[in-house]
Coordinates of C-alpha atoms in Angstrom, one line a residue:
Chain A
X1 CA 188.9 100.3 21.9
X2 CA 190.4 102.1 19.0
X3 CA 188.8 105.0 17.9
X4 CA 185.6 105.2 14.8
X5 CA 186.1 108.7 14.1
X6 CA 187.9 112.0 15.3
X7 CA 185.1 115.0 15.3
X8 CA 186.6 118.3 15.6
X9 CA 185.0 120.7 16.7
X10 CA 185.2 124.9 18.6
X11 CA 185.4 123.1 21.8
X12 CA 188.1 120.4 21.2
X13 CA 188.7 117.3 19.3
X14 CA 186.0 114.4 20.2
X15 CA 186.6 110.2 19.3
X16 CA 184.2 108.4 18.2
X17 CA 184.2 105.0 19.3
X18 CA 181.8 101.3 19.8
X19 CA 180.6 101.4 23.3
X20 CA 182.1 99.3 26.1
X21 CA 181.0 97.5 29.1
X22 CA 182.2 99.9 31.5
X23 CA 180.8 103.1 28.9
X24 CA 176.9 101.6 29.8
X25 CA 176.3 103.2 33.5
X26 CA 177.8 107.0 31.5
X27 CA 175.7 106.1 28.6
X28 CA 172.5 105.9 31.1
X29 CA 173.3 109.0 32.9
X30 CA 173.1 110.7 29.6
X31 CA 169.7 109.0 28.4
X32 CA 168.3 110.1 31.8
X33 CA 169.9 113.8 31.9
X34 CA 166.5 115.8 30.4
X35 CA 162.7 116.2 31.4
X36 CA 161.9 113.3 29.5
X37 CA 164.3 110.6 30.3
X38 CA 164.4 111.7 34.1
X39 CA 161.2 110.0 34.0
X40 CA 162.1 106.9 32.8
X41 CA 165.5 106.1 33.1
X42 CA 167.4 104.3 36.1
X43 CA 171.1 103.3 36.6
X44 CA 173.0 100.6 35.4
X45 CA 171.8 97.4 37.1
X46 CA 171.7 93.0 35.7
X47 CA 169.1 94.3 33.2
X48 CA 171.0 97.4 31.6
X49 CA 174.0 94.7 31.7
X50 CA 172.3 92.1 29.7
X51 CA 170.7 94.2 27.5
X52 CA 174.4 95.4 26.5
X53 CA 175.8 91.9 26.2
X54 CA 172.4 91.6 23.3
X55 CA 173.7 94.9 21.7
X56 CA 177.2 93.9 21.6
X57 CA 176.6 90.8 20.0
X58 CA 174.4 91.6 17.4
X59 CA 176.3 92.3 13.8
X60 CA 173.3 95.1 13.4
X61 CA 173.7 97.1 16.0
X62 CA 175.9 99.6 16.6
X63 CA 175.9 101.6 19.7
X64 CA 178.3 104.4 19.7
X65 CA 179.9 107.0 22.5
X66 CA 181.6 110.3 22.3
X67 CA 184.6 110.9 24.3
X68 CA 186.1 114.1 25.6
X69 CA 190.0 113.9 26.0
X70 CA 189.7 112.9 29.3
X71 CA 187.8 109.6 27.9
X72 CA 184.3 111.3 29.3
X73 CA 181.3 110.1 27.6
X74 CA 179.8 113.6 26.2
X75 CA 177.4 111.8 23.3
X76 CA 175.9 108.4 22.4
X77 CA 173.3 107.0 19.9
X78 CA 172.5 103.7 19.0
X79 CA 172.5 102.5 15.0
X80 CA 170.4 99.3 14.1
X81 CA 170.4 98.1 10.6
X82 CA 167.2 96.6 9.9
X83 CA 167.2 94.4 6.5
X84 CA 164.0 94.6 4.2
X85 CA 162.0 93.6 1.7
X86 CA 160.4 97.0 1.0
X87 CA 161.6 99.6 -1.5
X88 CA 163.2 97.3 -3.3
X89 CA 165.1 95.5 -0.7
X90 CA 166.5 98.7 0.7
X91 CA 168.7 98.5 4.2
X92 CA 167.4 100.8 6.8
X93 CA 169.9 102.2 9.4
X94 CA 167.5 103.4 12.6
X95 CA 168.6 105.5 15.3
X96 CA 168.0 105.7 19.0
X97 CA 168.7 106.9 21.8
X98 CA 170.4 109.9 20.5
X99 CA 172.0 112.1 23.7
X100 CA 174.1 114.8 23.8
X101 CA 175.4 116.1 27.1
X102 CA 174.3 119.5 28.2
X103 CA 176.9 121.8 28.8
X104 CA 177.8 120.2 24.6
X105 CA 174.2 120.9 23.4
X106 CA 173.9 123.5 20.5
X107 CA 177.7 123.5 19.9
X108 CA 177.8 121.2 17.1
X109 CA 178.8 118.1 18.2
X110 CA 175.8 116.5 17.3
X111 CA 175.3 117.6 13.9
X112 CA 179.0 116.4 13.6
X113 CA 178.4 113.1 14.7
X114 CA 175.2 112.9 13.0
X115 CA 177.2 113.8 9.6
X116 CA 179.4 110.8 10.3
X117 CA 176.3 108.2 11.2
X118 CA 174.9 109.1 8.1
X119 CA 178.7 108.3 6.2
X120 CA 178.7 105.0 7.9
X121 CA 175.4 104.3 6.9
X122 CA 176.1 104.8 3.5
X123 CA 179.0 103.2 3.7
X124 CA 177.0 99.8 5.2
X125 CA 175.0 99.9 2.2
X126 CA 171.8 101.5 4.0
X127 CA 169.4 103.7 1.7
X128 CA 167.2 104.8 4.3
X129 CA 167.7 106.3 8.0
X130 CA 164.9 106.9 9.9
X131 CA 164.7 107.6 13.4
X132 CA 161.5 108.5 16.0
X133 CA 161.2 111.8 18.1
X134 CA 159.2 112.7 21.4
X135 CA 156.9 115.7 19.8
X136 CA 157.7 117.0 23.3
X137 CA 161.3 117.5 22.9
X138 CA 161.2 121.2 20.9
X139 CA 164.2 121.7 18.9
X140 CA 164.8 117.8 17.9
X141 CA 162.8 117.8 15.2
X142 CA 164.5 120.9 13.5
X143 CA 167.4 119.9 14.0
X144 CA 166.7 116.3 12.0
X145 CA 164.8 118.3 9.4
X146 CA 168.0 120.9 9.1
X147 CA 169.9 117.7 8.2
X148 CA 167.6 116.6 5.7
X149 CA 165.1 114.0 7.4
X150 CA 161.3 114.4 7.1
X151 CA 158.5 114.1 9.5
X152 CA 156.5 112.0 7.3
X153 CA 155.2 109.7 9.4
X154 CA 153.8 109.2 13.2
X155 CA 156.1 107.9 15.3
X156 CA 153.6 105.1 17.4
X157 CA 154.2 103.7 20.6
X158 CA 152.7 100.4 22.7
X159 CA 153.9 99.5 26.4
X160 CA 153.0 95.8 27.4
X161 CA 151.6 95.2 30.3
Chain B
X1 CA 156.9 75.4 7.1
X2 CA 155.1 74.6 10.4
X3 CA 152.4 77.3 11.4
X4 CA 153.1 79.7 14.5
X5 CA 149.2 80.2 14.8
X6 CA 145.6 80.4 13.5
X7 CA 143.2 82.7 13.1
X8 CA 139.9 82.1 13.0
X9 CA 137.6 85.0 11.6
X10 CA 134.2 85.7 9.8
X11 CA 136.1 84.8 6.4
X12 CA 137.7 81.9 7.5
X13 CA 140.7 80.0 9.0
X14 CA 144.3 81.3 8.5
X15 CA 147.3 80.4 9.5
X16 CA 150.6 82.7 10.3
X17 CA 153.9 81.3 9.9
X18 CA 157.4 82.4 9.2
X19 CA 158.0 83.6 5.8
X20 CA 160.1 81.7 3.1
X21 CA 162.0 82.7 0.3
X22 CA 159.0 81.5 -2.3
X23 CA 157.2 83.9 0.0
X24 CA 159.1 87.1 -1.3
X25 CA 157.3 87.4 -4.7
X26 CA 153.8 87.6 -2.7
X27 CA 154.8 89.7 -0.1
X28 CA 156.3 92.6 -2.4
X29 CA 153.1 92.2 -4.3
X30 CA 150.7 93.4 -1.2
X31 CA 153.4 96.2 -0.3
X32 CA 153.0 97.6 -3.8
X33 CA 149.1 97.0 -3.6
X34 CA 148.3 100.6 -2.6
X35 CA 149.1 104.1 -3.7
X36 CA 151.6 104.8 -1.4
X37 CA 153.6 101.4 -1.9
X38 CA 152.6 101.2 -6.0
X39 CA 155.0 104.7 -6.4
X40 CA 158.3 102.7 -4.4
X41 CA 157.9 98.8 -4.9
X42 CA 159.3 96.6 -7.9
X43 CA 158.7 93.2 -8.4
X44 CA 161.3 90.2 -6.9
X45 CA 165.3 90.2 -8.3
X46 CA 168.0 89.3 -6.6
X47 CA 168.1 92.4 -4.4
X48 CA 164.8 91.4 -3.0
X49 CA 166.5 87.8 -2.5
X50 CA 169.3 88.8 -0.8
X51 CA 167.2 91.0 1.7
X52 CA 165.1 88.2 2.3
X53 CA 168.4 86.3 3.2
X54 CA 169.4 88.9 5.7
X55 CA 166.6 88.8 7.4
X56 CA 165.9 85.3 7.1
X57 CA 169.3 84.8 9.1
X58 CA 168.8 87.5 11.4
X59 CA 167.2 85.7 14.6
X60 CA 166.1 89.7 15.9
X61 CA 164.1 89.6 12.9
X62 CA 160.4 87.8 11.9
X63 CA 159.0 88.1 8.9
X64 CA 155.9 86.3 9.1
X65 CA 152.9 85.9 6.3
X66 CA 149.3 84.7 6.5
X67 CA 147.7 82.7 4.7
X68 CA 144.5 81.4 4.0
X69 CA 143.1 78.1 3.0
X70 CA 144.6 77.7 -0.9
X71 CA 148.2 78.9 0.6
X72 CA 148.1 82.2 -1.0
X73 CA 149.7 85.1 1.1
X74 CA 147.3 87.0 2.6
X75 CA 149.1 89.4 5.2
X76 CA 152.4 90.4 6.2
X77 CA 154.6 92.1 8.8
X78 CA 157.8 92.4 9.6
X79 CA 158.8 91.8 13.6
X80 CA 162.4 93.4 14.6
X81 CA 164.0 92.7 18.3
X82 CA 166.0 95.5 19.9
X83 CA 167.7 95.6 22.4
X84 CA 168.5 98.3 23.9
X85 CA 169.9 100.1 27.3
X86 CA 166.5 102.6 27.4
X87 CA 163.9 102.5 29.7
X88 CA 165.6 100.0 32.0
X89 CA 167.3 97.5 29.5
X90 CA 163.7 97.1 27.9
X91 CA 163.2 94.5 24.4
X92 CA 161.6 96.3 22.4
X93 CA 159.9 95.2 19.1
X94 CA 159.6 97.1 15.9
X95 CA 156.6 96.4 13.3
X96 CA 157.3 97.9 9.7
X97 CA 155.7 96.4 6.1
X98 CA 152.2 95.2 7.8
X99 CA 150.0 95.1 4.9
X100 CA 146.7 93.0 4.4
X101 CA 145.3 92.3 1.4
X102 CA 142.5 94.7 -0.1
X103 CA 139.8 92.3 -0.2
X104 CA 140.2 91.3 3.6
X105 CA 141.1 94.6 4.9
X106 CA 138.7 95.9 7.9
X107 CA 137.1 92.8 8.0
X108 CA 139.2 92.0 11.0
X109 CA 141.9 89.9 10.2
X110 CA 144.4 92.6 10.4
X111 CA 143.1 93.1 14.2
X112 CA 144.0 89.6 14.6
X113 CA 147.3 89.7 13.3
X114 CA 148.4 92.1 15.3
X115 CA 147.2 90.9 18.6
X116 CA 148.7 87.4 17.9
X117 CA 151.7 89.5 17.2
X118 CA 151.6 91.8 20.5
X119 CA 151.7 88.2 22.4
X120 CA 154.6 87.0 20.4
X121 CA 156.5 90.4 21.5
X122 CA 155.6 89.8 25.5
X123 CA 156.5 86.1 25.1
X124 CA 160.0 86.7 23.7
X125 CA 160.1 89.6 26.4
X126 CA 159.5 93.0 24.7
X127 CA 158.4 95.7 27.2
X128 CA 157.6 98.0 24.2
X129 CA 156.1 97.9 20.8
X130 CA 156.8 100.8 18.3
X131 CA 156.4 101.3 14.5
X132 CA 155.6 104.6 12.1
X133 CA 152.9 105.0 10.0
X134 CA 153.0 107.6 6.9
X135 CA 150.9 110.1 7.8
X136 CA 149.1 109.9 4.4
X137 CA 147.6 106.2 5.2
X138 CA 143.9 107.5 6.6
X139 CA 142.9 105.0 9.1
X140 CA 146.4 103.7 9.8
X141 CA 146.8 105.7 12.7
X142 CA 143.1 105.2 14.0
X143 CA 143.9 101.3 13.8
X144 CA 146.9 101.5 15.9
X145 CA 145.0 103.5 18.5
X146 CA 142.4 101.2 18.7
X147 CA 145.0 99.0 19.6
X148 CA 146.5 101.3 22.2
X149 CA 149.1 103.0 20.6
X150 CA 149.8 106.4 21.2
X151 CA 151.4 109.1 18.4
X152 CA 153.3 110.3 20.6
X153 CA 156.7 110.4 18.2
X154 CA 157.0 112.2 15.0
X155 CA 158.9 109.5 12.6
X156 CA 161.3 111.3 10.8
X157 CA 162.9 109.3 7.2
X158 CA 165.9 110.4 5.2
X159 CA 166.8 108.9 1.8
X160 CA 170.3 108.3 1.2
X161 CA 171.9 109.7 -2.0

Protein backbone atom coordinates (compact mmCIF):
# COMPACT_ATOMS: atom_id res chain seq x y z
CA UNK A 1 0.00 0.00 0.00
CA UNK A 2 1.94 3.09 -0.98
CA UNK A 3 2.40 5.54 1.46
CA UNK A 4 -0.28 8.95 2.11
CA UNK A 5 2.18 10.96 3.78
CA UNK A 6 5.75 10.93 5.47
CA UNK A 7 5.49 12.68 9.17
CA UNK A 8 8.71 13.51 10.59
CA UNK A 9 9.11 13.77 13.63
CA UNK A 10 12.15 13.82 17.06
CA UNK A 11 11.59 10.15 17.18
CA UNK A 12 11.86 9.01 13.51
CA UNK A 13 10.18 9.31 10.20
CA UNK A 14 6.38 7.89 10.31
CA UNK A 15 4.10 6.79 6.82
CA UNK A 16 1.01 7.56 6.58
CA UNK A 17 -1.00 5.10 4.81
CA UNK A 18 -5.10 3.65 4.07
CA UNK A 19 -5.49 0.77 6.39
CA UNK A 20 -5.29 -2.90 5.25
CA UNK A 21 -6.91 -6.04 6.09
CA UNK A 22 -4.16 -7.44 7.94
CA UNK A 23 -3.64 -3.52 9.77
CA UNK A 24 -7.44 -4.20 11.62
CA UNK A 25 -6.47 -6.71 14.62
CA UNK A 26 -3.18 -3.69 15.36
CA UNK A 27 -5.74 -1.07 14.77
CA UNK A 28 -8.00 -2.72 17.65
CA UNK A 29 -5.18 -3.23 20.08
CA UNK A 30 -4.72 0.43 19.80
CA UNK A 31 -8.54 1.41 20.23
CA UNK A 32 -8.48 -0.87 23.30
CA UNK A 33 -5.00 0.28 24.82
CA UNK A 34 -6.46 3.11 27.59
CA UNK A 35 -9.01 3.13 30.58
CA UNK A 36 -11.67 3.78 28.32
CA UNK A 37 -11.42 1.42 25.43
CA UNK A 38 -10.26 -1.47 27.74
CA UNK A 39 -13.74 -1.54 28.53
CA UNK A 40 -15.11 -1.89 25.41
CA UNK A 41 -13.01 -3.08 22.94
CA UNK A 42 -12.28 -6.93 21.93
CA UNK A 43 -10.02 -8.45 19.23
CA UNK A 44 -10.40 -8.89 15.74
CA UNK A 45 -13.07 -11.47 15.09
CA UNK A 46 -16.10 -11.99 11.64
CA UNK A 47 -17.59 -8.79 12.97
CA UNK A 48 -14.39 -6.40 13.09
CA UNK A 49 -13.70 -8.22 9.59
CA UNK A 50 -16.89 -7.12 7.99
CA UNK A 51 -17.15 -3.99 9.42
CA UNK A 52 -13.65 -3.37 7.52
CA UNK A 53 -14.80 -4.75 4.21
CA UNK A 54 -17.98 -1.70 4.83
CA UNK A 55 -15.14 0.83 5.55
CA UNK A 56 -13.02 -0.10 2.74
CA UNK A 57 -15.65 0.11 0.33
CA UNK A 58 -17.11 3.17 1.05
CA UNK A 59 -15.67 6.36 -1.19
CA UNK A 60 -16.30 8.39 2.31
CA UNK A 61 -14.44 6.79 4.49
CA UNK A 62 -11.08 6.89 5.06
CA UNK A 63 -9.49 4.98 7.79
CA UNK A 64 -5.86 5.64 8.16
CA UNK A 65 -2.64 3.95 10.10
CA UNK A 66 0.69 5.13 11.27
CA UNK A 67 3.68 3.06 10.67
CA UNK A 68 6.95 2.96 12.45
CA UNK A 69 9.92 1.76 10.09
CA UNK A 70 9.42 -1.57 11.04
CA UNK A 71 5.78 -1.33 9.45
CA UNK A 72 4.26 -1.18 13.30
CA UNK A 73 0.99 0.41 13.60
CA UNK A 74 1.86 3.42 16.23
CA UNK A 75 -1.48 5.65 15.23
CA UNK A 76 -4.91 5.41 13.47
CA UNK A 77 -8.08 7.51 12.98
CA UNK A 78 -10.89 7.12 10.90
CA UNK A 79 -12.12 10.16 8.43
CA UNK A 80 -15.83 10.10 7.14
CA UNK A 81 -17.00 12.68 4.77
CA UNK A 82 -20.44 13.35 5.45
CA UNK A 83 -22.29 15.42 2.47
CA UNK A 84 -24.92 18.17 3.59
CA UNK A 85 -27.34 20.36 3.04
CA UNK A 86 -26.60 22.67 6.01
CA UNK A 87 -24.33 25.73 5.85
CA UNK A 88 -24.76 26.08 2.60
CA UNK A 89 -24.05 22.68 1.39
CA UNK A 90 -20.87 22.52 3.23
CA UNK A 91 -18.84 18.94 3.33
CA UNK A 92 -18.07 17.80 6.78
CA UNK A 93 -14.96 15.52 7.34
CA UNK A 94 -15.66 13.64 11.01
CA UNK A 95 -13.17 11.95 12.89
CA UNK A 96 -13.09 8.80 15.04
CA UNK A 97 -11.39 6.69 16.56
CA UNK A 98 -8.38 8.76 16.91
CA UNK A 99 -5.40 6.48 18.83
CA UNK A 100 -2.05 7.14 19.42
CA UNK A 101 0.16 4.43 20.99
CA UNK A 102 1.51 5.04 24.36
CA UNK A 103 5.09 5.02 24.50
CA UNK A 104 4.21 7.89 21.09
CA UNK A 105 1.75 9.98 23.24
CA UNK A 106 2.75 13.65 23.90
CA UNK A 107 5.64 13.51 21.31
CA UNK A 108 3.95 14.99 18.53
CA UNK A 109 2.86 12.54 16.29
CA UNK A 110 -0.47 13.25 16.69
CA UNK A 111 -0.64 16.80 16.21
CA UNK A 112 1.43 15.87 13.06
CA UNK A 113 -1.01 13.73 11.69
CA UNK A 114 -3.80 15.73 12.77
CA UNK A 115 -2.07 18.79 10.70
CA UNK A 116 -2.16 16.41 7.62
CA UNK A 117 -6.04 15.25 8.19
CA UNK A 118 -7.02 18.62 8.25
CA UNK A 119 -4.75 19.19 4.65
CA UNK A 120 -6.61 16.33 3.14
CA UNK A 121 -9.78 17.55 4.28
CA UNK A 122 -9.29 20.66 2.64
CA UNK A 123 -8.04 19.25 -0.04
CA UNK A 124 -11.51 17.00 -0.44
CA UNK A 125 -13.37 20.04 -0.48
CA UNK A 126 -14.62 19.68 3.33
CA UNK A 127 -15.33 23.12 5.28
CA UNK A 128 -16.10 21.66 8.43
CA UNK A 129 -14.31 18.92 10.72
CA UNK A 130 -15.80 17.99 13.67
CA UNK A 131 -15.13 15.17 15.85
CA UNK A 132 -16.75 13.82 19.48
CA UNK A 133 -14.58 13.43 22.79
CA UNK A 134 -15.15 11.23 25.99
CA UNK A 135 -15.31 14.37 28.75
CA UNK A 136 -13.39 11.58 30.59
CA UNK A 137 -10.43 11.44 28.59
CA UNK A 138 -8.41 14.74 30.24
CA UNK A 139 -6.06 16.21 27.86
CA UNK A 140 -8.11 15.35 24.53
CA UNK A 141 -9.94 18.21 24.51
CA UNK A 142 -6.99 20.58 24.81
CA UNK A 143 -5.26 19.21 22.64
CA UNK A 144 -8.27 19.70 19.74
CA UNK A 145 -8.80 23.19 21.07
CA UNK A 146 -4.82 23.93 20.75
CA UNK A 147 -5.46 23.03 17.11
CA UNK A 148 -8.24 25.27 16.67
CA UNK A 149 -11.56 23.05 17.20
CA UNK A 150 -14.24 24.27 19.62
CA UNK A 151 -16.26 22.51 22.21
CA UNK A 152 -19.41 24.02 21.08
CA UNK A 153 -21.62 21.45 21.20
CA UNK A 154 -22.54 18.13 23.40
CA UNK A 155 -21.35 15.29 22.04
CA UNK A 156 -24.80 12.73 22.64
CA UNK A 157 -24.71 9.19 22.76
CA UNK A 158 -27.71 6.22 22.39
CA UNK A 159 -26.89 2.33 22.75
CA UNK A 160 -29.81 0.13 21.17
CA UNK A 161 -30.87 -2.48 22.99
CA UNK B 1 -42.03 9.04 -3.54
CA UNK B 2 -43.53 6.16 -1.56
CA UNK B 3 -43.77 6.89 2.32
CA UNK B 4 -41.41 4.91 4.85
CA UNK B 5 -43.98 5.59 7.68
CA UNK B 6 -46.79 7.57 9.40
CA UNK B 7 -47.25 9.33 12.23
CA UNK B 8 -50.22 9.76 13.80
CA UNK B 9 -50.40 12.63 16.52
CA UNK B 10 -52.81 15.22 18.25
CA UNK B 11 -52.26 17.53 15.01
CA UNK B 12 -52.75 14.99 12.60
CA UNK B 13 -51.40 12.30 10.15
CA UNK B 14 -47.88 12.67 8.64
CA UNK B 15 -46.00 10.78 6.62
CA UNK B 16 -41.96 10.40 6.46
CA UNK B 17 -40.26 9.52 3.38
CA UNK B 18 -37.06 9.99 1.69
CA UNK B 19 -36.22 13.40 0.60
CA UNK B 20 -36.15 14.63 -3.07
CA UNK B 21 -34.37 17.12 -4.72
CA UNK B 22 -37.72 19.54 -4.87
CA UNK B 23 -37.35 18.82 -1.26
CA UNK B 24 -34.02 20.97 -0.80
CA UNK B 25 -35.63 24.44 -1.00
CA UNK B 26 -37.97 23.39 2.16
CA UNK B 27 -35.64 21.80 4.06
CA UNK B 28 -32.90 24.68 4.02
CA UNK B 29 -35.91 26.81 4.91
CA UNK B 30 -36.58 25.02 8.59
CA UNK B 31 -32.66 24.87 9.10
CA UNK B 32 -32.50 28.64 8.82
CA UNK B 33 -35.92 28.98 10.84
CA UNK B 34 -34.09 29.75 14.14
CA UNK B 35 -31.39 31.99 15.50
CA UNK B 36 -28.78 29.72 15.43
CA UNK B 37 -29.46 28.44 11.76
CA UNK B 38 -30.83 32.14 10.44
CA UNK B 39 -26.84 33.50 11.08
CA UNK B 40 -25.33 30.30 8.63
CA UNK B 41 -28.12 29.19 6.12
CA UNK B 42 -28.79 30.71 2.48
CA UNK B 43 -31.37 29.87 0.38
CA UNK B 44 -31.06 26.75 -2.53
CA UNK B 45 -28.24 27.23 -5.54
CA UNK B 46 -26.46 24.85 -7.01
CA UNK B 47 -24.19 24.14 -4.06
CA UNK B 48 -27.20 23.13 -2.13
CA UNK B 49 -28.06 20.89 -5.35
CA UNK B 50 -25.07 19.27 -5.69
CA UNK B 51 -24.96 18.33 -1.85
CA UNK B 52 -28.26 17.06 -2.16
CA UNK B 53 -26.83 14.76 -5.03
CA UNK B 54 -24.07 13.43 -2.80
CA UNK B 55 -26.20 12.48 -0.45
CA UNK B 56 -28.90 11.36 -2.50
CA UNK B 57 -26.34 8.74 -4.03
CA UNK B 58 -24.72 7.96 -0.89
CA UNK B 59 -26.68 4.63 0.27
CA UNK B 60 -24.92 5.30 4.19
CA UNK B 61 -26.89 8.34 3.97
CA UNK B 62 -31.00 9.24 4.64
CA UNK B 63 -32.28 12.32 4.39
CA UNK B 64 -35.74 11.92 5.14
CA UNK B 65 -38.66 14.79 5.47
CA UNK B 66 -42.16 14.83 6.96
CA UNK B 67 -44.87 15.93 5.78
CA UNK B 68 -48.22 16.68 6.58
CA UNK B 69 -51.49 16.46 4.83
CA UNK B 70 -51.03 19.42 1.92
CA UNK B 71 -47.37 17.89 1.22
CA UNK B 72 -45.56 20.71 2.74
CA UNK B 73 -42.22 19.75 4.63
CA UNK B 74 -42.75 19.67 7.97
CA UNK B 75 -39.58 18.00 9.64
CA UNK B 76 -36.19 16.92 8.69
CA UNK B 77 -33.14 14.81 9.69
CA UNK B 78 -30.44 13.60 8.29
CA UNK B 79 -29.49 9.65 8.97
CA UNK B 80 -25.64 8.70 8.34
CA UNK B 81 -24.37 4.86 8.54
CA UNK B 82 -20.89 4.22 9.85
CA UNK B 83 -19.17 1.68 10.00
CA UNK B 84 -16.65 1.30 11.90
CA UNK B 85 -14.09 -1.22 13.76
CA UNK B 86 -15.07 0.35 17.50
CA UNK B 87 -16.88 -1.32 20.03
CA UNK B 88 -16.82 -4.70 18.38
CA UNK B 89 -17.45 -3.82 14.59
CA UNK B 90 -20.67 -1.86 15.78
CA UNK B 91 -23.06 0.27 12.85
CA UNK B 92 -23.40 3.09 14.16
CA UNK B 93 -25.88 5.89 12.98
CA UNK B 94 -25.32 9.64 13.05
CA UNK B 95 -28.32 12.22 13.25
CA UNK B 96 -27.33 15.92 12.20
CA UNK B 97 -29.95 18.82 10.68
CA UNK B 98 -33.19 17.45 12.70
CA UNK B 99 -35.32 20.41 12.79
CA UNK B 100 -39.24 20.65 13.16
CA UNK B 101 -41.17 23.31 12.21
CA UNK B 102 -41.91 26.11 14.84
CA UNK B 103 -45.51 25.78 14.86
CA UNK B 104 -45.37 21.87 15.59
CA UNK B 105 -42.48 21.92 17.85
CA UNK B 106 -43.18 20.30 21.45
CA UNK B 107 -46.26 19.18 20.41
CA UNK B 108 -44.86 15.83 19.92
CA UNK B 109 -44.15 15.16 16.55
CA UNK B 110 -40.45 15.54 16.90
CA UNK B 111 -40.79 12.63 19.65
CA UNK B 112 -42.17 10.65 17.03
CA UNK B 113 -39.76 11.22 14.45
CA UNK B 114 -37.15 10.22 16.26
CA UNK B 115 -38.40 7.04 17.59
CA UNK B 116 -39.51 5.91 14.09
CA UNK B 117 -35.97 6.89 13.35
CA UNK B 118 -34.23 4.88 16.33
CA UNK B 119 -36.11 1.66 14.81
CA UNK B 120 -34.96 2.37 11.36
CA UNK B 121 -31.19 2.49 12.87
CA UNK B 122 -31.74 -1.12 14.82
CA UNK B 123 -33.42 -2.49 11.57
CA UNK B 124 -30.55 -1.72 9.32
CA UNK B 125 -28.37 -2.92 12.34
CA UNK B 126 -26.85 0.16 14.23
CA UNK B 127 -25.68 -0.82 17.76
CA UNK B 128 -25.27 2.94 18.46
CA UNK B 129 -26.89 6.24 17.77
CA UNK B 130 -24.87 9.57 18.19
CA UNK B 131 -25.33 13.24 17.15
CA UNK B 132 -24.10 16.90 18.77
CA UNK B 133 -26.25 19.38 19.74
CA UNK B 134 -24.94 23.19 20.07
CA UNK B 135 -24.86 23.89 23.37
CA UNK B 136 -26.78 27.19 22.89
CA UNK B 137 -30.14 25.18 21.71
CA UNK B 138 -32.03 25.16 25.37
CA UNK B 139 -34.13 22.09 25.46
CA UNK B 140 -32.07 20.29 22.75
CA UNK B 141 -30.22 18.44 25.10
CA UNK B 142 -33.21 17.77 27.58
CA UNK B 143 -35.04 16.24 24.44
CA UNK B 144 -32.38 13.82 23.66
CA UNK B 145 -32.26 12.67 27.28
CA UNK B 146 -35.68 12.10 27.40
CA UNK B 147 -34.88 9.88 24.79
CA UNK B 148 -31.97 8.25 26.52
CA UNK B 149 -29.08 9.91 25.35
CA UNK B 150 -26.38 10.58 27.47
CA UNK B 151 -23.78 13.93 27.02
CA UNK B 152 -21.33 12.04 27.67
CA UNK B 153 -18.96 13.59 24.67
CA UNK B 154 -17.92 17.17 24.21
CA UNK B 155 -18.54 17.82 20.21
CA UNK B 156 -15.75 19.72 19.23
CA UNK B 157 -16.24 21.80 15.30
CA UNK B 158 -13.41 23.40 13.34
CA UNK B 159 -14.09 25.68 10.34
CA UNK B 160 -11.90 25.28 7.51
CA UNK B 161 -10.18 28.45 6.08
Amino acid sequence: MRALASIATRQGVFQVRRAIAEDVAHILELLGDDPIGSLRETGADERTAAAFVAIDADPNQLLIVVVDGWEDVVATMQVTFIPNLSRNGTLRAQLEAVRVSAELRDLGLGSALLRWVLDECRRRGAGLVQLTTDKRRDGARRFYEAHGFVASHEGMKLELG
